[in-house]
Short mmCIF file of C-alpha atoms and ligand atoms in Angstrom, two decimals:
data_model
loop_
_atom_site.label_atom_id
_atom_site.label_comp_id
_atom_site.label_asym_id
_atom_site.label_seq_id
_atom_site.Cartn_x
_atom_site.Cartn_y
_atom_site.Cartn_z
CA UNK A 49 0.00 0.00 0.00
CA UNK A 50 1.11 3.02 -0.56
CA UNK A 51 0.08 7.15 -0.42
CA UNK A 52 0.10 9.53 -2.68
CA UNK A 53 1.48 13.01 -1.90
CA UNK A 54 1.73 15.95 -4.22
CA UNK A 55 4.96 18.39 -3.42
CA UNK A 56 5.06 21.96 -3.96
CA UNK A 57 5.81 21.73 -7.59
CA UNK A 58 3.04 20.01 -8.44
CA UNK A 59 5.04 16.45 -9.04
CA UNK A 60 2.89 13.48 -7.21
CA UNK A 61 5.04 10.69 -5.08
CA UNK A 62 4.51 7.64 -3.43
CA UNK A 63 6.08 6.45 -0.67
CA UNK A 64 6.56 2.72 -0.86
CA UNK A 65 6.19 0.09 1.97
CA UNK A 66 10.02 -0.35 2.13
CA UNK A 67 10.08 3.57 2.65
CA UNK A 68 11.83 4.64 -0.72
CA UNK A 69 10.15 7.32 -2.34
CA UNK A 70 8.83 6.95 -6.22
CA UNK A 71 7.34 9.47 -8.57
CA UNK A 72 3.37 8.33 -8.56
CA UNK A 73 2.73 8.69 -12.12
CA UNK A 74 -1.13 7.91 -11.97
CA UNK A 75 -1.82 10.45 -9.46
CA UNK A 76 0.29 13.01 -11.18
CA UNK A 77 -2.13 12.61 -14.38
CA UNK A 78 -4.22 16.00 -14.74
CA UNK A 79 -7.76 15.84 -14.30
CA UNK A 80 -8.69 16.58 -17.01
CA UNK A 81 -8.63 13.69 -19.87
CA UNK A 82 -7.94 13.95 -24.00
CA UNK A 83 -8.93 11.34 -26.06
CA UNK A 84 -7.11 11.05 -29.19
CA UNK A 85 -8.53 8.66 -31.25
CA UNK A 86 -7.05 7.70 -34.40
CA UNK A 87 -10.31 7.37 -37.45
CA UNK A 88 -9.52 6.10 -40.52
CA UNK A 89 -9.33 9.02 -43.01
CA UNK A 90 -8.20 10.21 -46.36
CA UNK A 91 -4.82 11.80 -46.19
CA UNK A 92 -5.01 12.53 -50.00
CA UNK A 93 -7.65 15.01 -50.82
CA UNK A 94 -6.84 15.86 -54.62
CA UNK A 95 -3.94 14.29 -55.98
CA UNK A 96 -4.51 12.56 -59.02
CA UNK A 97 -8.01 11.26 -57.35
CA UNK A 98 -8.95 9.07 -60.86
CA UNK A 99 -5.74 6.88 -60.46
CA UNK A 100 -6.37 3.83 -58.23
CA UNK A 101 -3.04 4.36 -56.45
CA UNK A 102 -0.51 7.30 -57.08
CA UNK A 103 2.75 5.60 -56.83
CA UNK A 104 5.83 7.73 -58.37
CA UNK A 105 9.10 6.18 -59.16
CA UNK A 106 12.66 8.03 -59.24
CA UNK A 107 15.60 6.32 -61.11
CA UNK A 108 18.54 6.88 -58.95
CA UNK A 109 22.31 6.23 -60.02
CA UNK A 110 23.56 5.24 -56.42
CA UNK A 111 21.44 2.91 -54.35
CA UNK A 112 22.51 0.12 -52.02
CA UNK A 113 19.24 -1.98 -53.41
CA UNK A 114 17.85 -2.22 -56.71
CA UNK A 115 14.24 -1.21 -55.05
CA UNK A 116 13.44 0.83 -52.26
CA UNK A 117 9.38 1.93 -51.40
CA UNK A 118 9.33 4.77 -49.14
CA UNK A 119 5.58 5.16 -47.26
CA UNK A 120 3.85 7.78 -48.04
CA UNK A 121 0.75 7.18 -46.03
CA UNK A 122 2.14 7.61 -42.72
CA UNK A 123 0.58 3.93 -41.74
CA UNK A 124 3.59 1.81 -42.58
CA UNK A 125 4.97 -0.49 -38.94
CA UNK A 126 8.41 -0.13 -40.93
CA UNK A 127 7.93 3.99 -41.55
CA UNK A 128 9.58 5.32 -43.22
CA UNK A 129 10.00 2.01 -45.64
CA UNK A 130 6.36 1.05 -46.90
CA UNK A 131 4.86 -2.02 -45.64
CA UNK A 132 2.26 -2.54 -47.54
CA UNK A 133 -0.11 -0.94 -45.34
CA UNK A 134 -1.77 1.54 -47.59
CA UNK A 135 -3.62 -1.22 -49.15
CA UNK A 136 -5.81 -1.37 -45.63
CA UNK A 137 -5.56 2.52 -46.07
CA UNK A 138 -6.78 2.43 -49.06
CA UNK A 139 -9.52 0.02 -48.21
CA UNK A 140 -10.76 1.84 -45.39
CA UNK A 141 -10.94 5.48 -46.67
CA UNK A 142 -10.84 5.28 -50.45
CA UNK A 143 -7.96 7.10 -50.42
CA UNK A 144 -5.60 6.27 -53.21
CA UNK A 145 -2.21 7.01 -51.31
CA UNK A 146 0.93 4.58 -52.87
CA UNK A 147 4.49 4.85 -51.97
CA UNK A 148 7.49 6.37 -54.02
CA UNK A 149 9.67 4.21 -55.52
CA UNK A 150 13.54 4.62 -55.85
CA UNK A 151 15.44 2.36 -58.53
CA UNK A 152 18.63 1.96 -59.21
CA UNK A 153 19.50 2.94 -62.86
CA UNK A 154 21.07 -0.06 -64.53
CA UNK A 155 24.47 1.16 -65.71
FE1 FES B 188 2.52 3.66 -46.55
FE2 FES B 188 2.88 1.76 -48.33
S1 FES B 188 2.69 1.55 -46.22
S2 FES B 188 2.73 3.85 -48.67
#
């Protein structure tokens, strides 16, 4: 068990049953609460809205790969590479968002 004590500052502690003292980061939350919720929406308003997915490509003389897809749909769980994600994007919003593509110009 412990109690929760708020110091001058405004910082909350605890003060554990072995006596140490610990910040008490639950009772240091404000009172007040935001909710950020993440909805699924279009990040691509007006870009080239008839194509089913704007992709671009740049030819690049010195890459370490022949391919590289950079996200541009800020969903990617590999960001900044593209994961494939902005097919469930895509899905869910009817946006149209692709990645770029860099590849390596054959010499
Ligand atoms: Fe974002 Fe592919 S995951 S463009």
């Amino acid at each position: 068990m412990s109690m929760a004590s708020v110091s001058s500052a405004g910082f909350c502690y605890s003060k554990s049953r072995t006596g140490g003292v610990r910040p008490n980061i639950a009772a240091a939350t404000p009172r007040s609460l935001v909710v950020v919720r993440a909805e699924a929406q279009a990040i691509n308003p007006e870009i080239r809205k008839t194509e089913e997915k704007v992709v671009d490509s740049l030819m690049v003389a010195e890459l370490s790969k022949p391919l590289t897809a950079y996200c541009r749909c800020w969903r990617s769980g590999t960001f900044p590479l593209c994961d494939g994600s902005h097919v469930k994007h895509n899905k869910a919003t009817g946006d149209n968002v692709g990645p770029l593509l860099l590849k390596k110009q054959k010499e």
